[in-house]
XYZ file of C-alpha atoms in Angstrom:
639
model
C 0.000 0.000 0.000
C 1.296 3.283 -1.158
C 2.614 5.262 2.597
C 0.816 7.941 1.656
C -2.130 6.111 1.837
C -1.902 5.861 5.411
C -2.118 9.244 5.710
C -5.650 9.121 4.503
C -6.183 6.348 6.978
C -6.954 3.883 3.857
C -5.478 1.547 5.922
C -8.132 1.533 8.550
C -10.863 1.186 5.651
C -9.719 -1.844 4.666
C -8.971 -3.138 7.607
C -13.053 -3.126 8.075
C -13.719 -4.332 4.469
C -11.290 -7.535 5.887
C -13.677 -7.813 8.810
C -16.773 -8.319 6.352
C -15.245 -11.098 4.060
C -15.170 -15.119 5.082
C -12.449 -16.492 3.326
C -8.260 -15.493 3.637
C -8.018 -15.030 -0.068
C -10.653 -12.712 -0.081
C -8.823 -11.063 2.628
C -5.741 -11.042 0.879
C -7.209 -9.824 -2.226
C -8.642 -6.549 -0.064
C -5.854 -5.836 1.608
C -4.404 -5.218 -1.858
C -6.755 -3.080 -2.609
C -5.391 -0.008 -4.810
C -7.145 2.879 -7.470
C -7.945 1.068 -10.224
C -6.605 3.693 -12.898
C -8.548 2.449 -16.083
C -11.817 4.527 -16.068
C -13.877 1.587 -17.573
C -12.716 -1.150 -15.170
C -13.442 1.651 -12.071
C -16.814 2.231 -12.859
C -17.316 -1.653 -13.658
C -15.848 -2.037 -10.010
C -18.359 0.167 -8.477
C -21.258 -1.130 -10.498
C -20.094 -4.531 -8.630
C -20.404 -3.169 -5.509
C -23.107 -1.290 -6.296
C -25.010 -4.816 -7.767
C -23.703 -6.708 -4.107
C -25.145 -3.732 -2.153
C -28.856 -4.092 -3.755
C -28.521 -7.768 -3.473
C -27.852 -7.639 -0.116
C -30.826 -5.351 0.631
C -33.493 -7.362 -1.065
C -32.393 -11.233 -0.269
C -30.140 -10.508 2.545
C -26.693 -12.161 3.885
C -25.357 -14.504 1.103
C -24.191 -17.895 2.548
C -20.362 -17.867 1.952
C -18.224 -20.378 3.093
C -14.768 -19.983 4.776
C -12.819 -21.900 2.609
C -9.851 -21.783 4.973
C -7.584 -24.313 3.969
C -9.744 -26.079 1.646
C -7.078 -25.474 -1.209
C -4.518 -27.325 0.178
C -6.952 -30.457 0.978
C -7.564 -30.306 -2.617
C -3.488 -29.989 -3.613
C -3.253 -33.432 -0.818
C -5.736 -35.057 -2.520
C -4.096 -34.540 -6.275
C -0.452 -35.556 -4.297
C -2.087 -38.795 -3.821
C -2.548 -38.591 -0.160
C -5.802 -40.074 1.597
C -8.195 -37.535 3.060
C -9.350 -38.184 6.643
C -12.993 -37.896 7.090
C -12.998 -34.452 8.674
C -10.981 -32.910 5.254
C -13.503 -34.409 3.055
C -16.507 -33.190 5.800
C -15.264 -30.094 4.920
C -15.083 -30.459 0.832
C -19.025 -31.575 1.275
C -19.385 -28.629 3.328
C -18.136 -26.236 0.575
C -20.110 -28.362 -1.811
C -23.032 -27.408 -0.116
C -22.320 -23.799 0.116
C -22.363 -23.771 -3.647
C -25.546 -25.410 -3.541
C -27.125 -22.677 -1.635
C -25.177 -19.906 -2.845
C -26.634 -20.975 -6.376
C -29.964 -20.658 -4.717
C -29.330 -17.493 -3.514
C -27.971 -15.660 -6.807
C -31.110 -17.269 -8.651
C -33.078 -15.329 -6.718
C -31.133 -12.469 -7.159
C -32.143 -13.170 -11.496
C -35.075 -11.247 -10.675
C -33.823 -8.095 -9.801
C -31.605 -8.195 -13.238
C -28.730 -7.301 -11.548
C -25.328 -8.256 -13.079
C -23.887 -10.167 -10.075
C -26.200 -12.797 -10.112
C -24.826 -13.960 -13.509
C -22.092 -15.246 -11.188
C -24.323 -18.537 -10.685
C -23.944 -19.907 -14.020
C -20.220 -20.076 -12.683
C -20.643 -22.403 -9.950
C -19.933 -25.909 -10.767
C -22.911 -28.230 -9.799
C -21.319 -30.889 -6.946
C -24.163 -32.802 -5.891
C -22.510 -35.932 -6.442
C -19.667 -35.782 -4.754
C -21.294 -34.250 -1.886
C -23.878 -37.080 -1.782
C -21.343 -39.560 -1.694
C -19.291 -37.791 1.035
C -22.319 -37.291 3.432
C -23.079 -41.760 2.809
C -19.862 -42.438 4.058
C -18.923 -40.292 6.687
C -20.972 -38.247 9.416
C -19.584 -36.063 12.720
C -15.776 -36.699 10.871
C -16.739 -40.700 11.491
C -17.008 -42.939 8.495
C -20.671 -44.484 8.557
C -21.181 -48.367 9.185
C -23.339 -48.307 6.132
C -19.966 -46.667 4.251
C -19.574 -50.241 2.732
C -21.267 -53.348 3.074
C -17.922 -54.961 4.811
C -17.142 -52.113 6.757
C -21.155 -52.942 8.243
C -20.153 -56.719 8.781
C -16.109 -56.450 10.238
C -18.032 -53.533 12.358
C -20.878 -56.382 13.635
C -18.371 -58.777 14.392
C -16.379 -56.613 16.161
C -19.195 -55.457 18.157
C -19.643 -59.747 19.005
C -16.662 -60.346 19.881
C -16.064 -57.366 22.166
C -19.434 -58.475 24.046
C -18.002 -61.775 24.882
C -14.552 -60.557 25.876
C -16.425 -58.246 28.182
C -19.582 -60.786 29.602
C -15.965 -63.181 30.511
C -14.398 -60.122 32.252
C -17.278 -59.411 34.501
C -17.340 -62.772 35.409
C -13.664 -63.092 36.392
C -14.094 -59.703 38.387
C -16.744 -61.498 40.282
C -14.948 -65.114 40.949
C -11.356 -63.894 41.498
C -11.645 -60.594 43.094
C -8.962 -61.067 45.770
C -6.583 -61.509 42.994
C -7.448 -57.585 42.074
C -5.758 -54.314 43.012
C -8.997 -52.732 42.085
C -12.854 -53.927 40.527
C -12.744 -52.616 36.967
C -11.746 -53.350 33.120
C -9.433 -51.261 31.748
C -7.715 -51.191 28.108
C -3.931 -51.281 27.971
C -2.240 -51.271 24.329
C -5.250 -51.782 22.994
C -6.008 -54.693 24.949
C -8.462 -55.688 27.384
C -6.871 -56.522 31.017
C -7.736 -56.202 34.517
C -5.772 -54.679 37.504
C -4.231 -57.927 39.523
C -1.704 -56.927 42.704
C 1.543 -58.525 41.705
C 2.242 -60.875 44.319
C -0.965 -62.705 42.906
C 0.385 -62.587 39.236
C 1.224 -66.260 39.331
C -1.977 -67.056 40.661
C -4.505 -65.532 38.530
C -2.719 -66.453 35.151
C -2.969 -64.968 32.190
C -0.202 -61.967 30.304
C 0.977 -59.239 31.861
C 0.328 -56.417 29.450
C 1.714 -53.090 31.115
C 3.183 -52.639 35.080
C 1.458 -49.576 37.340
C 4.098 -46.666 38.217
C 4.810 -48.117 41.389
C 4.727 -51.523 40.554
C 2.739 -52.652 42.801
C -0.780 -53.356 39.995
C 0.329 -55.238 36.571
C -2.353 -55.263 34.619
C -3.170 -58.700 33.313
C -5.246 -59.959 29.805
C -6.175 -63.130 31.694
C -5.931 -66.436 29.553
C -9.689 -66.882 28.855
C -10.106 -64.503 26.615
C -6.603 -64.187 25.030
C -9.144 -66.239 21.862
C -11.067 -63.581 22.015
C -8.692 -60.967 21.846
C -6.874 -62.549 18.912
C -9.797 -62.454 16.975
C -10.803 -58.497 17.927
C -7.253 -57.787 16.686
C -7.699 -59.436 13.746
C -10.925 -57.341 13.033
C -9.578 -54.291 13.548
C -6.814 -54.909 10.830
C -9.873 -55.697 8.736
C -12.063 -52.712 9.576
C -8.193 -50.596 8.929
C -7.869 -52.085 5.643
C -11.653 -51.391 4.289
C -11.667 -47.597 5.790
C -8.535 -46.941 4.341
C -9.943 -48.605 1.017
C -13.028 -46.033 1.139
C -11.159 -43.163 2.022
C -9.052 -43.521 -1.088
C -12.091 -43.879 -3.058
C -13.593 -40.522 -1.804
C -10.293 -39.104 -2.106
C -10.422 -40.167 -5.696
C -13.542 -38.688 -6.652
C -12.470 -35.553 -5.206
C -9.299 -35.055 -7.403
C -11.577 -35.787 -10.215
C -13.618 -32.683 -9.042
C -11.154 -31.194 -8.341
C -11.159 -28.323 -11.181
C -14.367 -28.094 -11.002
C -13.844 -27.276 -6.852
C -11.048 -24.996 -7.697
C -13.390 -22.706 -10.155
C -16.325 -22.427 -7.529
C -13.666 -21.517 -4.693
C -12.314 -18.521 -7.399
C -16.144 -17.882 -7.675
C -16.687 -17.558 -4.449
C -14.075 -15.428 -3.405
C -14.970 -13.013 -6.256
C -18.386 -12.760 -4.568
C -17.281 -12.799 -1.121
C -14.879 -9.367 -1.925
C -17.784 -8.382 -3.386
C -19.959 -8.872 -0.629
C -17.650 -7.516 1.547
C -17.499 -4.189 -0.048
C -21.635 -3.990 -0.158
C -21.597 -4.887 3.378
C -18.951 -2.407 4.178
C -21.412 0.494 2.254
C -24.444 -0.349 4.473
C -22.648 -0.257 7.626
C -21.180 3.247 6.452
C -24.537 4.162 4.852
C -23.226 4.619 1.764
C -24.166 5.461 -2.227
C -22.297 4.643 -5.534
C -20.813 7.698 -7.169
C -20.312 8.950 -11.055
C -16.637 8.452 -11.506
C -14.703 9.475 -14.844
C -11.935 11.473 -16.476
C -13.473 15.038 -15.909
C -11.269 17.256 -13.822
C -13.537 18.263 -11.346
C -14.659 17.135 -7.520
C -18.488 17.454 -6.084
C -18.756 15.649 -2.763
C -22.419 16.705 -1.454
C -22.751 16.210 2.350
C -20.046 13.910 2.252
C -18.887 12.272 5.636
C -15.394 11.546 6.942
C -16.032 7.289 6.864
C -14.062 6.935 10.633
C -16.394 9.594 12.468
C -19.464 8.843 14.273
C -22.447 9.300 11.446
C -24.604 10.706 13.956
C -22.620 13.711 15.069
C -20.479 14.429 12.119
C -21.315 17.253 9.995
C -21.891 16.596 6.507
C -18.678 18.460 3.957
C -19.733 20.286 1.129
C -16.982 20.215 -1.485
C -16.657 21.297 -4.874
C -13.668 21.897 -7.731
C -14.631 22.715 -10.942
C -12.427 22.210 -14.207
C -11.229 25.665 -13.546
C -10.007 25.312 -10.431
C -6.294 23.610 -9.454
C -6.715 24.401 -5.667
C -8.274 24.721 -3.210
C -6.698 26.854 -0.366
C -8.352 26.115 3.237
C -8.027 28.752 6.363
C -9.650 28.968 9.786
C -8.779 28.429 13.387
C -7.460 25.765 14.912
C -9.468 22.531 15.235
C -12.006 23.886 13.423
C -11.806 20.741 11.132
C -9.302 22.267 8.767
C -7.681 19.062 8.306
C -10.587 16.558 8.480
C -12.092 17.883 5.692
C -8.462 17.600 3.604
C -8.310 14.246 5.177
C -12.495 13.621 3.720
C -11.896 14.815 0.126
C -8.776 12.531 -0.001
C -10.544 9.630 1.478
C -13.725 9.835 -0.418
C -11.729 10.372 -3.545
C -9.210 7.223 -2.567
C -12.466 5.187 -1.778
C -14.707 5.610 -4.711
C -11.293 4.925 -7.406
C -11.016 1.540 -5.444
C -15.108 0.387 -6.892
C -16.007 1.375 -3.115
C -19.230 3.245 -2.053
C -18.918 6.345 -0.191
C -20.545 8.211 2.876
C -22.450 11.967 0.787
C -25.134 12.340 -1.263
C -26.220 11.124 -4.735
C -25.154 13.509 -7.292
C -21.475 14.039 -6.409
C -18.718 12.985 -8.301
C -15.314 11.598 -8.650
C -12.497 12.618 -10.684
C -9.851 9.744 -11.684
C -6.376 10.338 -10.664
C -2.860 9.040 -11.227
C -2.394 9.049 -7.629
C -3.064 10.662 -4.126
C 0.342 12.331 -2.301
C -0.074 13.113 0.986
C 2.077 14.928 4.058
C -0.538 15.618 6.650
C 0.105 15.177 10.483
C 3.771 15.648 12.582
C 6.161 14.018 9.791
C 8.805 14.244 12.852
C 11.205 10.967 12.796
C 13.690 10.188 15.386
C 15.471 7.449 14.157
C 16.229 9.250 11.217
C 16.824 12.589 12.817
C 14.456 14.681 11.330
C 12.616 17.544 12.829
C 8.814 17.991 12.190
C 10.053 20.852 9.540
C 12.520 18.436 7.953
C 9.893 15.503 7.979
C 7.471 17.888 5.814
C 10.230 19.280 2.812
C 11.306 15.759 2.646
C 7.781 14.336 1.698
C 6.903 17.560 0.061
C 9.970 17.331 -2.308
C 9.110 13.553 -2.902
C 5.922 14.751 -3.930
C 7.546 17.291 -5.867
C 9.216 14.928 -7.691
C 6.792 12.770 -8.007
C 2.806 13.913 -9.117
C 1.774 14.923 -12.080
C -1.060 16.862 -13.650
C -3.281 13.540 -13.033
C -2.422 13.393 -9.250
C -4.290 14.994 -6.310
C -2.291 17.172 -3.445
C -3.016 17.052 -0.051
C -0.754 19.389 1.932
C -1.472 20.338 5.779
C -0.389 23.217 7.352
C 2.312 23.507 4.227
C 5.013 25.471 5.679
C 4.910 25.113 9.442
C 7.340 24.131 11.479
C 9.585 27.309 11.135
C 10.365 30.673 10.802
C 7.029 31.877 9.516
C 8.232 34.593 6.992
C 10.678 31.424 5.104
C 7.562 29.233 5.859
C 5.017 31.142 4.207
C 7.621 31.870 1.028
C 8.383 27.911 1.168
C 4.571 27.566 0.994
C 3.958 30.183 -1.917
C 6.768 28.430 -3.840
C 5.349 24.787 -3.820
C 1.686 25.876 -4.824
C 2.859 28.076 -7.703
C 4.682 24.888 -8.551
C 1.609 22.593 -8.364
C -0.478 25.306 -9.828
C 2.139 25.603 -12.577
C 2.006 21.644 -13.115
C -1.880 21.670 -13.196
C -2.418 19.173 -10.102
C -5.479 19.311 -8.275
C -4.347 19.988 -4.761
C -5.860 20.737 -1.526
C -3.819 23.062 1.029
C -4.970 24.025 5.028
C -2.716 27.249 5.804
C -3.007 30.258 8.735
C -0.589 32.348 6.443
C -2.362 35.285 5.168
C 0.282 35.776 2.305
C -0.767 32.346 1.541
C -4.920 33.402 2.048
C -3.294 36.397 -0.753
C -1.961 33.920 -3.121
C -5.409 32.133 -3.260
C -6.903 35.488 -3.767
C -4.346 36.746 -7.020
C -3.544 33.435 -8.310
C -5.922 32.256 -11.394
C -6.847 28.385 -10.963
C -7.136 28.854 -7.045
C -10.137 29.064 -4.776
C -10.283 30.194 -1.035
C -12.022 28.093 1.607
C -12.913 28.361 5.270
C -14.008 26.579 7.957
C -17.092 28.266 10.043
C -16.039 29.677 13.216
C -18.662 30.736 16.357
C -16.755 33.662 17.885
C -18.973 34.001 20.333
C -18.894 31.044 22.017
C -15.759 29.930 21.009
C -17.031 26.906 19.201
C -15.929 25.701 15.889
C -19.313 24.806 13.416
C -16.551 22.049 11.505
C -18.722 23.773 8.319
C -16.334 24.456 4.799
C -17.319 27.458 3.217
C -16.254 27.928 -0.339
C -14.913 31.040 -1.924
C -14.410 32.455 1.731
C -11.038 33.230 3.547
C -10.626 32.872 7.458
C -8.924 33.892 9.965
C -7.096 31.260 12.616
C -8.770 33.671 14.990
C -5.891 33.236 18.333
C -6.242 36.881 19.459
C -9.814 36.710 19.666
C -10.047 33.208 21.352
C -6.970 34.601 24.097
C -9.361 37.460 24.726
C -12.212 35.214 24.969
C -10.441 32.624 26.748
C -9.010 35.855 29.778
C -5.772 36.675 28.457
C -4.599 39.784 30.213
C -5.137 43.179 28.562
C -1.398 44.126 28.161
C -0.498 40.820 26.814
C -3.163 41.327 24.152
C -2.293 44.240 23.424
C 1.525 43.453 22.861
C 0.474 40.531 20.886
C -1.203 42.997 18.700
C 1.702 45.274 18.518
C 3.902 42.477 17.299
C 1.590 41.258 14.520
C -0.220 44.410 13.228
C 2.245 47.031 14.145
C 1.027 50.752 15.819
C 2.530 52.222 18.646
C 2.569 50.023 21.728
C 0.519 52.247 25.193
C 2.750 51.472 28.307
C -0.041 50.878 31.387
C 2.146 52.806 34.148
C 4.291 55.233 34.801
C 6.623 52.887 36.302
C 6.535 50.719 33.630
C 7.027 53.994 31.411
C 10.089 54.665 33.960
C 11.378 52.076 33.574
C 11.888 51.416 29.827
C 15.387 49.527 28.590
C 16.772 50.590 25.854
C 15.233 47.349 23.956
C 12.196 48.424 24.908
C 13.007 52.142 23.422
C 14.091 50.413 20.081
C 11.196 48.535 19.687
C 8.906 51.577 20.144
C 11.217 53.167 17.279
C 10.673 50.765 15.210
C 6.906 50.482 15.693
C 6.712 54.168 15.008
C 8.558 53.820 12.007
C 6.258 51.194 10.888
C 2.992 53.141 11.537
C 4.885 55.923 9.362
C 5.502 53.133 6.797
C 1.781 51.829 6.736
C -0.012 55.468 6.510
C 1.488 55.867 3.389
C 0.091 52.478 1.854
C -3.455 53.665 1.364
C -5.207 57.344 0.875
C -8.627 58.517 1.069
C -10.599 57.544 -2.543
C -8.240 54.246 -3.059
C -10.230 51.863 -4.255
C -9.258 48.311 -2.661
C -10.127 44.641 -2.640
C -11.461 43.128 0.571
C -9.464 39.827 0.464
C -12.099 37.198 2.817
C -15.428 38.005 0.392
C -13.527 39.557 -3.002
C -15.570 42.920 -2.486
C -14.622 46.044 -3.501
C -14.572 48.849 -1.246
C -13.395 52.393 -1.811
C -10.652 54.341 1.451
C -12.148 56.272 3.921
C -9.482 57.075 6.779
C -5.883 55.656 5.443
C -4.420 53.219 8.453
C -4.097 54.354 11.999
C -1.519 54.086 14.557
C -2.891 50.371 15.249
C -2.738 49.143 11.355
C -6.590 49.610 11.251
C -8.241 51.397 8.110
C -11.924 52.604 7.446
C -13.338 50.812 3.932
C -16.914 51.914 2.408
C -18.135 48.529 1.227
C -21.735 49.014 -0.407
C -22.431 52.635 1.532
C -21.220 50.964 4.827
C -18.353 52.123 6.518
C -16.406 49.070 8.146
C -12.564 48.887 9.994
C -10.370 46.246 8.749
C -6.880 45.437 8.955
C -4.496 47.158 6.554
C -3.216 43.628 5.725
C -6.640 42.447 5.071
C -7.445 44.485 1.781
C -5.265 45.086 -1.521
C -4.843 48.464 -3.545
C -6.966 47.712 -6.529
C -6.914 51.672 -8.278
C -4.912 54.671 -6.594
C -7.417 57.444 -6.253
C -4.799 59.610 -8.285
C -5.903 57.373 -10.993
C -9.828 57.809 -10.263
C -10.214 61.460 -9.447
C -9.360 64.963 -9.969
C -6.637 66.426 -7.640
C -9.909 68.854 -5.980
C -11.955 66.495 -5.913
C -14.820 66.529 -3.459
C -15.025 63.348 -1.501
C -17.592 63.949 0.395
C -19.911 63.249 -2.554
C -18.728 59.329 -1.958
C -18.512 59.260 1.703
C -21.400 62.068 2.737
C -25.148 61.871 3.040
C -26.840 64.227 0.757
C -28.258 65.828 4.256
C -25.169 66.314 5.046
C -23.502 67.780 2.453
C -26.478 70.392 2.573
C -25.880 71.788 5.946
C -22.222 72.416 4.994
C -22.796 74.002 2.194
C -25.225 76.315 4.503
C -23.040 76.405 7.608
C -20.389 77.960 5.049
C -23.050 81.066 3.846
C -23.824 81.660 7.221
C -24.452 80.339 10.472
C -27.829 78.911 11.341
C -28.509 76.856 14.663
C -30.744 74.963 13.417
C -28.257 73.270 11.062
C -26.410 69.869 12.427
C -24.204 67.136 10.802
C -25.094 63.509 11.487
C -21.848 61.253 11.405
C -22.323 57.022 10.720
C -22.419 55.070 13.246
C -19.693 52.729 11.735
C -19.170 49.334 11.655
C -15.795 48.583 13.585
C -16.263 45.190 13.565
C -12.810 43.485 11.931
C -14.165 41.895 8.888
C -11.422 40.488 7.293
């Protein structure tokens, strides 16, 4: 199995499909299980499935034998070897099973479906089984098996009655001979316990001596006749079950092809089976499959989660889209739903059925390349970071325009600002390439990238900032935010540890909280506020009033209201609402310079009409009954 298969947790899938199937080859033949990569032969596979699965519904559980170890008594049997009773117990067993399993697909005729052609492929063994179940019941061969097997059995059955009627009465007569009042059989002998110092009187042959020697136990002389004859009978009854065993072992090779073609049938059926049980228990459909560059899973589920409280993953790539970049906080099922397009896709290219709804479809790839989870290995001395560029380059080197990329977190596990331009690099390579590929990210360069780069869609995962609670819901063609500052807040971080956390990622001047701290400033702590400074000075310079920008989570366009203030925040009119966003959260789209006049008048964009009345009369002449009404704006961070 392909390693990055495990990554998926393929593995575990078939692990469960092994559960549902009877025999070891069809075990075997599961655990091989791959992408079949011939579009005809995958959607002939999951028409299979799809034929077991209905099957299964209407008639119910096929009866499938085991089969375990029925091939070799088959290859003993051609060897020339004699079959004990309970190997050929088992062939009429499996001759049976055909029998019914016949019985079963005949029904199945009537629903038309293709799987039940697979009885005109089953050999008819009636006769052999009819002859196996004569001679031999509960792994015994019958007395009726033969008519001298009946009589050596009958004489036997004399002759032991007498030896035993003559024992009795010597245990009655001559019990002070005996260490004990019973009949016992030593070496296959009758005898009876005598204490040794009376071994001379009772008479007879000493068959075996007690541990101790004290008891020797004795086959007294009057029925040494008898037991002549019994011996002589059993060689008989050796010879003749021996004789009928090679018979039925003979009839058996010459069925043999004919048992070696219903045991391929029946393993054909029982993978079958196993894959339409395998879709009930996940509650699964069959899928349209096929050579068109494009995924649609409709409430698809992850296969390993609990049906009943995992929510359902929209999913969709057209043929114009490459990638698909996902954002949001952490475990807000960023990498569950990687992990479910991967799965589902893996699933439905092996003939399987998969959790979503009908009307979603499948596109056929070359391959799947994963690195998803901590790719940290010890024994090789490789850091998490290390572990990640080492699969990433394999799949570098490795996928092609037919494969699907599934890269988590790409990038982390360093210095963010090499991270992020590692990250950048490898999905303008796999855009370049034309892979589909699938990315989970909390860089916003890399959120940018989605948003500039043709062939590449953002995606989210819903986040309840409120209460803290992720809604594990992807929402196409939106861009998140991992959302840590808000959650510390939530969560009782303290105020000044906030707000330094905000100086550090969004810049603006940092407020000291006392005048001791203020006192007390290092030199670091000087340079730091220099630099900040310079920074704000920097970022006031990125945007004016009348730019018209790009709001980089919905794709709106907004025009500049207030350039960015000292904490990296800027004022965007988005559809005649006035909203604050992060500088680093929109992108200059057309410099006003390019848009307007050098006078123009702004407030026509930004001004009510009301408004721009009473300043127009305020500036003829003053009038108290003339006011201004400002917005009540938005502040709410949008991006």
């Amino acid at each position: 199995m392909n390693n990055h298969y495990f990554s998926l947790e393929f593995n575990t899938i078939i692990d469960k499909l092994k559960e549902h199937a009877l025999s070891q080859n069809a075990k075997g033949a599961l655990a091989a299980l791959s992408p079949y990569l011939n579009e005809s032969m995958c959607v002939r596979k999951m028409a299979e499935t799809t034929s077991a699965k209905k099957l299964l519904d209407i008639i119910g559980t096929p009866p499938l034998p085991t089969m375990d170890g029925l091939n070799e008594i088959i290859t003993l049997a051609d060897a020339d070897g004699m079959l004990i009773p309970e190997q050929l117990e088992r062939i009429s067993k499996f001759a049976e099973s055909c029998k019914r399993m016949t019985i079963y697909l005949a029904k199945g005729k009537t629903t038309e479906e293709a799987i039940a052609m697979y009885g005109q492929s089953i050999e008819n063994l009636s006769d052999l089984r009819t002859e196996i179940e004569l001679c031999i019941k509960d792994i015994k061969l019958c007395d009726d098996a033969s008519p001298s097997l009946r009589n050596i059995r009958r004489k036997k059955d004399h002759v032991d009655a007498q030896i035993k009627e003559k024992l009795n009465h010597i245990l009655k007569s001559r019990k002070q001979y005996l260490a004990d009042g019973y009949v016992t059989i030593r070496q296959g002998r009758h005898v009876l316990p005598v204490q040794r110092k009376f071994q001379a009187q009772f008479g007879g042959t000493v068959i075996e001596v007690s541990g101790k020697g004290a008891t020797v136990f004795m086959e007294p002389t009057a029925i040494e006749k008898h037991q002549t004859e019994l011996s002589a009978l059993s060689v008989e009854e050796d010879a003749e079950e021996r004789r009928i065993l090679y018979t039925l072992t003979a009839m058996v090779v010459t069925y043999a092809p004919m048992l070696r073609r219903n045991m391929e049938a029946m393993e054909i059926l029982d993978v079958l089976f196993a894959k339409a049980k395998l879709s009930a228990q996940m509650n699964a459909v069959p899928v349209e499959i096929g050579g068109a560059r494009k995924l649609d899973i409709r409430k698809g589920r992850h296969p390993l989660l609990d049906a009943d409280s995992c929510i359902p993953l929209d999913f969709e790539m057209d043929a114009h889209t490459n990638g698909v970049i996902i954002t949001g906080p952490n475990t807000g099922g960023k990498t569950v739903a990687v992990k479910t397009v991967g799965l589902l896709s893996l699933m439905a290219q092996c003939g399987l059925h998969i959790p979503c709804a009908e009307g979603s479809y499948i596109a056929m790839q070359d391959n799947y390349w994963c690195d998803i989870g901590d790719s940290q290995n010890i024994s090789q001395n490789l850091s998490t970071f290390s572990g990640h560029m080492t699969n990433i380059i394999n799949i570098l080197e490795n996928a092609s325009r037919d494969s699907l990329v599934l890269l988590d977190e790409l990038g982390s596990g360093t210095d963010p600002a090499e991270g992020m331009g590692i990250a950048v690099a490898v999905l303008d390579e796999l855009r370049q390439r034309g892979c589909m590929f699938l990315v989970t990210t909390h860089y916003a360069q890399v959120k940018t990238y989605a948003q500039q780069s043709d062939g590449v869609q953002s995606a989210r995962m819903a986040f309840d900032r409120e209460n803290l609670r992720p809604l594990y819901k992807l929402e196409m063609g939106m861009s998140g935010e991992s959302c840590a500052l808000h959650i510390a807040q939530q969560l009782g971080l303290a105020p000044h540890l906030l707000e330094r956390a905000h100086h550090e990622v969004y810049g603006g001047q940092k407020q000291e909280h006392t005048p001791k701290q203020t006192a007390m400033k290092s030199p670091k702590s000087t340079l730091v506020r220099i630099q900040a400074e310079k920074a704000v000075t920097d970022l006031s310079d990125k945007f004016s009033m009348g730019d018209s920008v790009t709001i980089l989570q919905t794709g709106e366009t907004g025009i500049v209201y207030r350039p960015v203030s000292e904490q990296g925040d800027v004022i965007v009119q988005v559809k005649g609402v006035k909203k604050t966003m992060k500088h680093n959260r929109i992108k200059l789209k057309v410099p006003a310079a390019e848009l307007y006049p050098p006078d123009y008048d702004f407030s026509i964009i930004f001004d009510t009409v009301e408004n721009r009345k009473a300043r127009h009369q305020m500036g003829r002449k003053f009038d108290p009954t003339l006011s201004i009404t400002h917005d009540a704006y938005d502040f709410q961070n949008d991006a």
